[in-house]
């Protein structure tokens, strides 16, 4: 079994989690806090202007000497609506951690793939049953919430799609056969008797 991307942690990152109570007490918003931090970090693009026929980005950027280390983020000044200046640490919880080495998305959702190669002697249906029983069900039992989607993909997903298509094709074929027999026998009852008697006759044989 191989996870893709790797489960090993990548580069260090800083997570700023706004405290709703402290932000509301100071009549600010989480979005405003984020925009202010962006201005001190890479700069905040606020508009596009034209100077001598050339389009330029108008960016608000804080003094570069405010951030000299990861700990400096706690002391970044935030202006309140009443003119006070308070540090970022008064409005949010700041955590220094390590982020994933790579983030993949599928249909705008973050995903991680566990690539499993069953033995060549094992049937695909058997492998799917074992994965459902010993991987997916176990993850649910360990507390993985229902908001996290766990599903099979790749060859297993194609097999499921093939079975679904076969069932649909079989139903369509039965409907066509029934309609043809109904026209031939000029009855809606006799075709039903024949269709349901064929499986019973095959089982008895």
JSON list of C-alpha atoms in Angstrom, two decimals:
[
{"chain": "A", "resi": 1, "resn": "UNK", "atom": "CA", "xyz": [0.00, 0.00, 0.00]},
{"chain": "A", "resi": 2, "resn": "UNK", "atom": "CA", "xyz": [1.42, 3.37, -1.01]},
{"chain": "A", "resi": 3, "resn": "UNK", "atom": "CA", "xyz": [-0.13, 6.76, -0.13]},
{"chain": "A", "resi": 4, "resn": "UNK", "atom": "CA", "xyz": [-0.19, 9.42, -2.84]},
{"chain": "A", "resi": 5, "resn": "UNK", "atom": "CA", "xyz": [0.84, 12.09, -2.03]},
{"chain": "A", "resi": 6, "resn": "UNK", "atom": "CA", "xyz": [3.16, 10.91, 0.71]},
{"chain": "A", "resi": 7, "resn": "UNK", "atom": "CA", "xyz": [1.93, 11.18, 4.29]},
{"chain": "A", "resi": 8, "resn": "UNK", "atom": "CA", "xyz": [5.29, 12.56, 5.38]},
{"chain": "A", "resi": 9, "resn": "UNK", "atom": "CA", "xyz": [5.14, 16.18, 6.45]},
{"chain": "A", "resi": 10, "resn": "UNK", "atom": "CA", "xyz": [6.74, 18.83, 4.30]},
{"chain": "A", "resi": 11, "resn": "UNK", "atom": "CA", "xyz": [7.95, 22.34, 4.99]},
{"chain": "A", "resi": 12, "resn": "UNK", "atom": "CA", "xyz": [7.13, 24.26, 8.18]},
{"chain": "A", "resi": 13, "resn": "UNK", "atom": "CA", "xyz": [4.05, 26.46, 8.05]},
{"chain": "A", "resi": 14, "resn": "UNK", "atom": "CA", "xyz": [2.27, 28.90, 10.30]},
{"chain": "A", "resi": 15, "resn": "UNK", "atom": "CA", "xyz": [-1.44, 28.52, 10.95]},
{"chain": "A", "resi": 16, "resn": "UNK", "atom": "CA", "xyz": [-3.37, 31.53, 12.17]},
{"chain": "A", "resi": 17, "resn": "UNK", "atom": "CA", "xyz": [-6.75, 30.55, 13.64]},
{"chain": "A", "resi": 18, "resn": "UNK", "atom": "CA", "xyz": [-8.93, 33.61, 14.35]},
{"chain": "A", "resi": 19, "resn": "UNK", "atom": "CA", "xyz": [-10.68, 33.66, 17.72]},
{"chain": "A", "resi": 20, "resn": "UNK", "atom": "CA", "xyz": [-14.30, 34.64, 16.97]},
{"chain": "A", "resi": 21, "resn": "UNK", "atom": "CA", "xyz": [-14.89, 36.02, 20.47]},
{"chain": "A", "resi": 22, "resn": "UNK", "atom": "CA", "xyz": [-11.83, 38.28, 20.54]},
{"chain": "A", "resi": 23, "resn": "UNK", "atom": "CA", "xyz": [-12.47, 39.46, 16.98]},
{"chain": "A", "resi": 24, "resn": "UNK", "atom": "CA", "xyz": [-16.09, 40.33, 17.77]},
{"chain": "A", "resi": 25, "resn": "UNK", "atom": "CA", "xyz": [-15.07, 42.16, 20.97]},
{"chain": "A", "resi": 26, "resn": "UNK", "atom": "CA", "xyz": [-12.80, 44.41, 18.90]},
{"chain": "A", "resi": 27, "resn": "UNK", "atom": "CA", "xyz": [-15.42, 44.88, 16.16]},
{"chain": "A", "resi": 28, "resn": "UNK", "atom": "CA", "xyz": [-13.26, 43.25, 13.50]},
{"chain": "A", "resi": 29, "resn": "UNK", "atom": "CA", "xyz": [-13.72, 40.33, 11.11]},
{"chain": "A", "resi": 30, "resn": "UNK", "atom": "CA", "xyz": [-11.74, 37.22, 10.27]},
{"chain": "A", "resi": 31, "resn": "UNK", "atom": "CA", "xyz": [-11.51, 38.39, 6.66]},
{"chain": "A", "resi": 32, "resn": "UNK", "atom": "CA", "xyz": [-10.09, 41.74, 7.73]},
{"chain": "A", "resi": 33, "resn": "UNK", "atom": "CA", "xyz": [-7.50, 40.01, 9.89]},
{"chain": "A", "resi": 34, "resn": "UNK", "atom": "CA", "xyz": [-6.49, 37.78, 6.99]},
{"chain": "A", "resi": 35, "resn": "UNK", "atom": "CA", "xyz": [-6.17, 40.71, 4.59]},
{"chain": "A", "resi": 36, "resn": "UNK", "atom": "CA", "xyz": [-3.99, 42.61, 7.06]},
{"chain": "A", "resi": 37, "resn": "UNK", "atom": "CA", "xyz": [-1.67, 39.63, 7.48]},
{"chain": "A", "resi": 38, "resn": "UNK", "atom": "CA", "xyz": [-1.47, 39.31, 3.68]},
{"chain": "A", "resi": 39, "resn": "UNK", "atom": "CA", "xyz": [-0.37, 42.94, 3.48]},
{"chain": "A", "resi": 40, "resn": "UNK", "atom": "CA", "xyz": [2.48, 42.30, 5.91]},
{"chain": "A", "resi": 41, "resn": "UNK", "atom": "CA", "xyz": [3.46, 39.07, 4.17]},
{"chain": "A", "resi": 42, "resn": "UNK", "atom": "CA", "xyz": [3.47, 39.12, 0.34]},
{"chain": "A", "resi": 43, "resn": "UNK", "atom": "CA", "xyz": [1.45, 42.27, -0.07]},
{"chain": "A", "resi": 44, "resn": "UNK", "atom": "CA", "xyz": [-2.26, 42.77, -0.71]},
{"chain": "A", "resi": 45, "resn": "UNK", "atom": "CA", "xyz": [-3.38, 43.52, -4.27]},
{"chain": "A", "resi": 46, "resn": "UNK", "atom": "CA", "xyz": [-6.24, 46.03, -4.04]},
{"chain": "A", "resi": 47, "resn": "UNK", "atom": "CA", "xyz": [-6.61, 47.37, -7.58]},
{"chain": "A", "resi": 48, "resn": "UNK", "atom": "CA", "xyz": [-5.18, 47.60, -11.07]},
{"chain": "A", "resi": 49, "resn": "UNK", "atom": "CA", "xyz": [-4.11, 51.02, -12.36]},
{"chain": "A", "resi": 50, "resn": "UNK", "atom": "CA", "xyz": [-2.84, 52.30, -15.70]},
{"chain": "A", "resi": 51, "resn": "UNK", "atom": "CA", "xyz": [0.32, 54.40, -15.79]},
{"chain": "A", "resi": 52, "resn": "UNK", "atom": "CA", "xyz": [1.45, 55.73, -19.17]},
{"chain": "A", "resi": 53, "resn": "UNK", "atom": "CA", "xyz": [-0.50, 53.00, -20.96]},
{"chain": "A", "resi": 54, "resn": "UNK", "atom": "CA", "xyz": [0.91, 50.20, -18.80]},
{"chain": "A", "resi": 55, "resn": "UNK", "atom": "CA", "xyz": [-1.24, 48.23, -16.38]},
{"chain": "A", "resi": 56, "resn": "UNK", "atom": "CA", "xyz": [0.19, 47.93, -12.90]},
{"chain": "A", "resi": 57, "resn": "UNK", "atom": "CA", "xyz": [-1.03, 46.19, -9.75]},
{"chain": "A", "resi": 58, "resn": "UNK", "atom": "CA", "xyz": [-1.68, 48.50, -6.82]},
{"chain": "A", "resi": 59, "resn": "UNK", "atom": "CA", "xyz": [-0.47, 46.61, -3.77]},
{"chain": "A", "resi": 60, "resn": "UNK", "atom": "CA", "xyz": [-0.54, 47.46, -0.09]},
{"chain": "A", "resi": 61, "resn": "UNK", "atom": "CA", "xyz": [2.53, 46.13, 1.67]},
{"chain": "A", "resi": 62, "resn": "UNK", "atom": "CA", "xyz": [3.59, 46.54, 5.28]},
{"chain": "A", "resi": 63, "resn": "UNK", "atom": "CA", "xyz": [7.14, 47.33, 6.41]},
{"chain": "A", "resi": 64, "resn": "UNK", "atom": "CA", "xyz": [9.41, 44.36, 5.80]},
{"chain": "A", "resi": 65, "resn": "UNK", "atom": "CA", "xyz": [11.12, 44.73, 9.16]},
{"chain": "A", "resi": 66, "resn": "UNK", "atom": "CA", "xyz": [7.93, 43.68, 10.97]},
{"chain": "A", "resi": 67, "resn": "UNK", "atom": "CA", "xyz": [8.47, 40.01, 10.07]},
{"chain": "A", "resi": 68, "resn": "UNK", "atom": "CA", "xyz": [11.94, 38.76, 10.85]},
{"chain": "A", "resi": 69, "resn": "UNK", "atom": "CA", "xyz": [11.00, 35.35, 12.21]},
{"chain": "A", "resi": 70, "resn": "UNK", "atom": "CA", "xyz": [7.97, 33.12, 12.62]},
{"chain": "A", "resi": 71, "resn": "UNK", "atom": "CA", "xyz": [7.47, 34.48, 16.13]},
{"chain": "A", "resi": 72, "resn": "UNK", "atom": "CA", "xyz": [7.18, 38.02, 14.74]},
{"chain": "A", "resi": 73, "resn": "UNK", "atom": "CA", "xyz": [3.73, 37.24, 13.36]},
{"chain": "A", "resi": 74, "resn": "UNK", "atom": "CA", "xyz": [2.32, 37.27, 16.88]},
{"chain": "A", "resi": 75, "resn": "UNK", "atom": "CA", "xyz": [3.35, 40.92, 17.24]},
{"chain": "A", "resi": 76, "resn": "UNK", "atom": "CA", "xyz": [2.06, 42.22, 13.90]},
{"chain": "A", "resi": 77, "resn": "UNK", "atom": "CA", "xyz": [-0.02, 45.36, 14.58]},
{"chain": "A", "resi": 78, "resn": "UNK", "atom": "CA", "xyz": [-3.73, 45.25, 13.82]},
{"chain": "A", "resi": 79, "resn": "UNK", "atom": "CA", "xyz": [-5.73, 48.50, 13.76]},
{"chain": "A", "resi": 80, "resn": "UNK", "atom": "CA", "xyz": [-9.21, 48.40, 15.30]},
{"chain": "A", "resi": 81, "resn": "UNK", "atom": "CA", "xyz": [-12.18, 50.52, 14.26]},
{"chain": "A", "resi": 82, "resn": "UNK", "atom": "CA", "xyz": [-11.70, 52.82, 17.27]},
{"chain": "A", "resi": 83, "resn": "UNK", "atom": "CA", "xyz": [-8.08, 53.57, 16.39]},
{"chain": "A", "resi": 84, "resn": "UNK", "atom": "CA", "xyz": [-6.34, 51.20, 18.79]},
{"chain": "A", "resi": 85, "resn": "UNK", "atom": "CA", "xyz": [-3.37, 49.07, 17.74]},
{"chain": "A", "resi": 86, "resn": "UNK", "atom": "CA", "xyz": [-3.30, 45.52, 19.11]},
{"chain": "A", "resi": 87, "resn": "UNK", "atom": "CA", "xyz": [-1.04, 42.54, 18.33]},
{"chain": "A", "resi": 88, "resn": "UNK", "atom": "CA", "xyz": [-2.22, 39.65, 16.20]},
{"chain": "A", "resi": 89, "resn": "UNK", "atom": "CA", "xyz": [-1.85, 37.30, 19.16]},
{"chain": "A", "resi": 90, "resn": "UNK", "atom": "CA", "xyz": [-4.77, 39.15, 20.81]},
{"chain": "A", "resi": 91, "resn": "UNK", "atom": "CA", "xyz": [-7.10, 38.12, 18.00]},
{"chain": "A", "resi": 92, "resn": "UNK", "atom": "CA", "xyz": [-5.94, 34.67, 16.92]},
{"chain": "A", "resi": 93, "resn": "UNK", "atom": "CA", "xyz": [-4.21, 31.50, 17.98]},
{"chain": "A", "resi": 94, "resn": "UNK", "atom": "CA", "xyz": [-0.93, 31.08, 16.12]},
{"chain": "A", "resi": 95, "resn": "UNK", "atom": "CA", "xyz": [0.48, 27.60, 15.63]},
{"chain": "A", "resi": 96, "resn": "UNK", "atom": "CA", "xyz": [3.80, 26.65, 14.06]},
{"chain": "A", "resi": 97, "resn": "UNK", "atom": "CA", "xyz": [3.52, 23.21, 12.49]},
{"chain": "A", "resi": 98, "resn": "UNK", "atom": "CA", "xyz": [4.48, 21.27, 9.37]},
{"chain": "A", "resi": 99, "resn": "UNK", "atom": "CA", "xyz": [2.23, 21.08, 6.34]},
{"chain": "A", "resi": 100, "resn": "UNK", "atom": "CA", "xyz": [1.74, 18.33, 3.77]},
{"chain": "A", "resi": 101, "resn": "UNK", "atom": "CA", "xyz": [4.34, 17.98, 1.05]},
{"chain": "A", "resi": 102, "resn": "UNK", "atom": "CA", "xyz": [1.64, 18.13, -1.63]},
{"chain": "A", "resi": 103, "resn": "UNK", "atom": "CA", "xyz": [-2.10, 18.85, -1.76]},
{"chain": "A", "resi": 104, "resn": "UNK", "atom": "CA", "xyz": [-4.24, 17.21, -4.41]},
{"chain": "A", "resi": 105, "resn": "UNK", "atom": "CA", "xyz": [-7.82, 18.12, -5.26]},
{"chain": "A", "resi": 106, "resn": "UNK", "atom": "CA", "xyz": [-10.69, 16.29, -6.91]},
{"chain": "A", "resi": 107, "resn": "UNK", "atom": "CA", "xyz": [-13.90, 18.19, -7.59]},
{"chain": "A", "resi": 108, "resn": "UNK", "atom": "CA", "xyz": [-12.55, 21.02, -5.38]},
{"chain": "A", "resi": 109, "resn": "UNK", "atom": "CA", "xyz": [-12.05, 18.66, -2.43]},
{"chain": "A", "resi": 110, "resn": "UNK", "atom": "CA", "xyz": [-8.73, 17.72, -0.88]},
{"chain": "A", "resi": 111, "resn": "UNK", "atom": "CA", "xyz": [-7.84, 14.12, -1.60]},
{"chain": "A", "resi": 112, "resn": "UNK", "atom": "CA", "xyz": [-5.28, 11.52, -0.69]},
{"chain": "A", "resi": 113, "resn": "UNK", "atom": "CA", "xyz": [-4.98, 8.21, -2.54]},
{"chain": "A", "resi": 114, "resn": "UNK", "atom": "CA", "xyz": [-3.96, 4.87, -1.03]},
{"chain": "A", "resi": 115, "resn": "UNK", "atom": "CA", "xyz": [-2.64, 2.81, -3.91]},
{"chain": "A", "resi": 116, "resn": "UNK", "atom": "CA", "xyz": [-3.19, -0.90, -3.21]},
{"chain": "A", "resi": 117, "resn": "UNK", "atom": "CA", "xyz": [-1.91, -3.65, -5.50]},
{"chain": "A", "resi": 118, "resn": "UNK", "atom": "CA", "xyz": [-3.55, -6.99, -4.61]},
{"chain": "A", "resi": 119, "resn": "UNK", "atom": "CA", "xyz": [-1.82, -10.30, -5.44]},
{"chain": "A", "resi": 120, "resn": "UNK", "atom": "CA", "xyz": [-2.18, -11.41, -9.04]},
{"chain": "A", "resi": 121, "resn": "UNK", "atom": "CA", "xyz": [-3.86, -14.60, -7.85]},
{"chain": "A", "resi": 122, "resn": "UNK", "atom": "CA", "xyz": [-6.64, -12.69, -6.07]},
{"chain": "A", "resi": 123, "resn": "UNK", "atom": "CA", "xyz": [-9.82, -11.82, -7.93]},
{"chain": "A", "resi": 124, "resn": "UNK", "atom": "CA", "xyz": [-10.63, -8.13, -8.15]},
{"chain": "A", "resi": 125, "resn": "UNK", "atom": "CA", "xyz": [-14.02, -8.62, -6.50]},
{"chain": "A", "resi": 126, "resn": "UNK", "atom": "CA", "xyz": [-12.34, -10.36, -3.55]},
{"chain": "A", "resi": 127, "resn": "UNK", "atom": "CA", "xyz": [-9.81, -7.55, -3.22]},
{"chain": "A", "resi": 128, "resn": "UNK", "atom": "CA", "xyz": [-12.61, -4.97, -3.23]},
{"chain": "A", "resi": 129, "resn": "UNK", "atom": "CA", "xyz": [-14.45, -6.85, -0.47]},
{"chain": "A", "resi": 130, "resn": "UNK", "atom": "CA", "xyz": [-11.31, -7.06, 1.67]},
{"chain": "A", "resi": 131, "resn": "UNK", "atom": "CA", "xyz": [-10.55, -3.35, 1.20]},
{"chain": "A", "resi": 132, "resn": "UNK", "atom": "CA", "xyz": [-14.10, -2.47, 2.18]},
{"chain": "A", "resi": 133, "resn": "UNK", "atom": "CA", "xyz": [-13.95, -4.74, 5.24]},
{"chain": "A", "resi": 134, "resn": "UNK", "atom": "CA", "xyz": [-10.42, -4.21, 6.53]},
{"chain": "A", "resi": 135, "resn": "UNK", "atom": "CA", "xyz": [-9.64, -0.68, 5.35]},
{"chain": "A", "resi": 136, "resn": "UNK", "atom": "CA", "xyz": [-12.73, 1.46, 4.85]},
{"chain": "A", "resi": 137, "resn": "UNK", "atom": "CA", "xyz": [-14.82, -0.07, 7.65]},
{"chain": "A", "resi": 138, "resn": "UNK", "atom": "CA", "xyz": [-11.85, -0.02, 10.03]},
{"chain": "A", "resi": 139, "resn": "UNK", "atom": "CA", "xyz": [-11.22, 3.66, 9.30]},
{"chain": "A", "resi": 140, "resn": "UNK", "atom": "CA", "xyz": [-14.85, 4.40, 10.09]},
{"chain": "A", "resi": 141, "resn": "UNK", "atom": "CA", "xyz": [-14.59, 2.42, 13.32]},
{"chain": "A", "resi": 142, "resn": "UNK", "atom": "CA", "xyz": [-11.48, 4.39, 14.27]},
{"chain": "A", "resi": 143, "resn": "UNK", "atom": "CA", "xyz": [-13.49, 7.59, 14.14]},
{"chain": "A", "resi": 144, "resn": "UNK", "atom": "CA", "xyz": [-13.11, 8.95, 10.60]},
{"chain": "A", "resi": 145, "resn": "UNK", "atom": "CA", "xyz": [-16.17, 11.25, 10.30]},
{"chain": "A", "resi": 146, "resn": "UNK", "atom": "CA", "xyz": [-18.84, 10.80, 7.65]},
{"chain": "A", "resi": 147, "resn": "UNK", "atom": "CA", "xyz": [-17.86, 14.16, 6.18]},
{"chain": "A", "resi": 148, "resn": "UNK", "atom": "CA", "xyz": [-14.73, 12.42, 4.86]},
{"chain": "A", "resi": 149, "resn": "UNK", "atom": "CA", "xyz": [-15.58, 10.47, 1.71]},
{"chain": "A", "resi": 150, "resn": "UNK", "atom": "CA", "xyz": [-13.96, 7.04, 1.40]},
{"chain": "A", "resi": 151, "resn": "UNK", "atom": "CA", "xyz": [-14.42, 5.43, -1.98]},
{"chain": "A", "resi": 152, "resn": "UNK", "atom": "CA", "xyz": [-12.76, 3.02, -4.39]},
{"chain": "A", "resi": 153, "resn": "UNK", "atom": "CA", "xyz": [-11.35, 4.29, -7.65]},
{"chain": "A", "resi": 154, "resn": "UNK", "atom": "CA", "xyz": [-9.20, 3.08, -10.51]},
{"chain": "A", "resi": 155, "resn": "UNK", "atom": "CA", "xyz": [-9.83, -0.47, -11.73]},
{"chain": "A", "resi": 156, "resn": "UNK", "atom": "CA", "xyz": [-12.27, -1.17, -8.90]},
{"chain": "A", "resi": 157, "resn": "UNK", "atom": "CA", "xyz": [-14.37, 1.86, -9.81]},
{"chain": "A", "resi": 158, "resn": "UNK", "atom": "CA", "xyz": [-14.39, 0.82, -13.48]},
{"chain": "A", "resi": 159, "resn": "UNK", "atom": "CA", "xyz": [-15.56, -2.67, -12.51]},
{"chain": "A", "resi": 160, "resn": "UNK", "atom": "CA", "xyz": [-18.44, -1.19, -10.51]},
{"chain": "A", "resi": 161, "resn": "UNK", "atom": "CA", "xyz": [-19.41, 1.03, -13.44]},
{"chain": "A", "resi": 162, "resn": "UNK", "atom": "CA", "xyz": [-19.30, -1.98, -15.77]},
{"chain": "A", "resi": 163, "resn": "UNK", "atom": "CA", "xyz": [-21.62, -3.97, -13.50]},
{"chain": "A", "resi": 164, "resn": "UNK", "atom": "CA", "xyz": [-24.05, -1.05, -13.29]},
{"chain": "A", "resi": 165, "resn": "UNK", "atom": "CA", "xyz": [-24.08, -0.70, -17.07]},
{"chain": "A", "resi": 166, "resn": "UNK", "atom": "CA", "xyz": [-24.67, -4.45, -17.49]},
{"chain": "A", "resi": 167, "resn": "UNK", "atom": "CA", "xyz": [-27.64, -4.33, -15.13]},
{"chain": "A", "resi": 168, "resn": "UNK", "atom": "CA", "xyz": [-29.10, -1.38, -17.03]},
{"chain": "A", "resi": 169, "resn": "UNK", "atom": "CA", "xyz": [-28.56, -3.11, -20.38]},
{"chain": "A", "resi": 170, "resn": "UNK", "atom": "CA", "xyz": [-30.24, -6.27, -19.04]},
{"chain": "A", "resi": 171, "resn": "UNK", "atom": "CA", "xyz": [-33.29, -4.31, -17.88]},
{"chain": "A", "resi": 172, "resn": "UNK", "atom": "CA", "xyz": [-33.57, -2.58, -21.25]},
{"chain": "A", "resi": 173, "resn": "UNK", "atom": "CA", "xyz": [-33.29, -5.94, -23.04]},
{"chain": "A", "resi": 174, "resn": "UNK", "atom": "CA", "xyz": [-36.03, -7.43, -20.86]},
{"chain": "A", "resi": 175, "resn": "UNK", "atom": "CA", "xyz": [-38.33, -4.51, -21.61]},
{"chain": "A", "resi": 176, "resn": "UNK", "atom": "CA", "xyz": [-37.72, -4.85, -25.36]},
{"chain": "A", "resi": 177, "resn": "UNK", "atom": "CA", "xyz": [-38.32, -8.63, -25.26]},
{"chain": "A", "resi": 178, "resn": "UNK", "atom": "CA", "xyz": [-41.50, -8.10, -23.25]},
{"chain": "A", "resi": 179, "resn": "UNK", "atom": "CA", "xyz": [-42.86, -5.54, -25.71]},
{"chain": "A", "resi": 180, "resn": "UNK", "atom": "CA", "xyz": [-42.07, -7.76, -28.71]},
{"chain": "A", "resi": 181, "resn": "UNK", "atom": "CA", "xyz": [-43.75, -10.76, -27.09]},
{"chain": "A", "resi": 182, "resn": "UNK", "atom": "CA", "xyz": [-46.73, -8.64, -26.06]},
{"chain": "A", "resi": 183, "resn": "UNK", "atom": "CA", "xyz": [-47.23, -7.68, -29.72]},
{"chain": "A", "resi": 184, "resn": "UNK", "atom": "CA", "xyz": [-46.84, -11.28, -30.91]},
{"chain": "A", "resi": 185, "resn": "UNK", "atom": "CA", "xyz": [-49.17, -12.80, -28.32]},
{"chain": "A", "resi": 186, "resn": "UNK", "atom": "CA", "xyz": [-51.51, -9.80, -28.29]},
{"chain": "A", "resi": 187, "resn": "UNK", "atom": "CA", "xyz": [-51.47, -10.03, -24.51]},
{"chain": "A", "resi": 188, "resn": "UNK", "atom": "CA", "xyz": [-49.63, -8.33, -21.67]},
{"chain": "A", "resi": 189, "resn": "UNK", "atom": "CA", "xyz": [-50.00, -11.33, -19.34]},
{"chain": "A", "resi": 190, "resn": "UNK", "atom": "CA", "xyz": [-48.50, -14.20, -21.37]},
{"chain": "A", "resi": 191, "resn": "UNK", "atom": "CA", "xyz": [-45.11, -12.51, -21.89]},
{"chain": "A", "resi": 192, "resn": "UNK", "atom": "CA", "xyz": [-44.79, -12.00, -18.12]},
{"chain": "A", "resi": 193, "resn": "UNK", "atom": "CA", "xyz": [-45.54, -15.68, -17.50]},
{"chain": "A", "resi": 194, "resn": "UNK", "atom": "CA", "xyz": [-42.92, -16.75, -20.04]},
{"chain": "A", "resi": 195, "resn": "UNK", "atom": "CA", "xyz": [-40.25, -14.31, -18.81]},
{"chain": "A", "resi": 196, "resn": "UNK", "atom": "CA", "xyz": [-40.61, -15.36, -15.17]},
{"chain": "A", "resi": 197, "resn": "UNK", "atom": "CA", "xyz": [-40.84, -19.07, -15.99]},
{"chain": "A", "resi": 198, "resn": "UNK", "atom": "CA", "xyz": [-37.52, -19.16, -17.90]},
{"chain": "A", "resi": 199, "resn": "UNK", "atom": "CA", "xyz": [-35.29, -18.58, -14.81]},
{"chain": "A", "resi": 200, "resn": "UNK", "atom": "CA", "xyz": [-37.31, -21.13, -12.82]},
{"chain": "A", "resi": 201, "resn": "UNK", "atom": "CA", "xyz": [-37.00, -23.68, -15.61]},
{"chain": "A", "resi": 202, "resn": "UNK", "atom": "CA", "xyz": [-33.25, -23.05, -15.88]},
{"chain": "A", "resi": 203, "resn": "UNK", "atom": "CA", "xyz": [-32.85, -23.49, -12.12]},
{"chain": "A", "resi": 204, "resn": "UNK", "atom": "CA", "xyz": [-34.86, -26.71, -12.18]},
{"chain": "A", "resi": 205, "resn": "UNK", "atom": "CA", "xyz": [-32.79, -28.07, -15.03]}
]
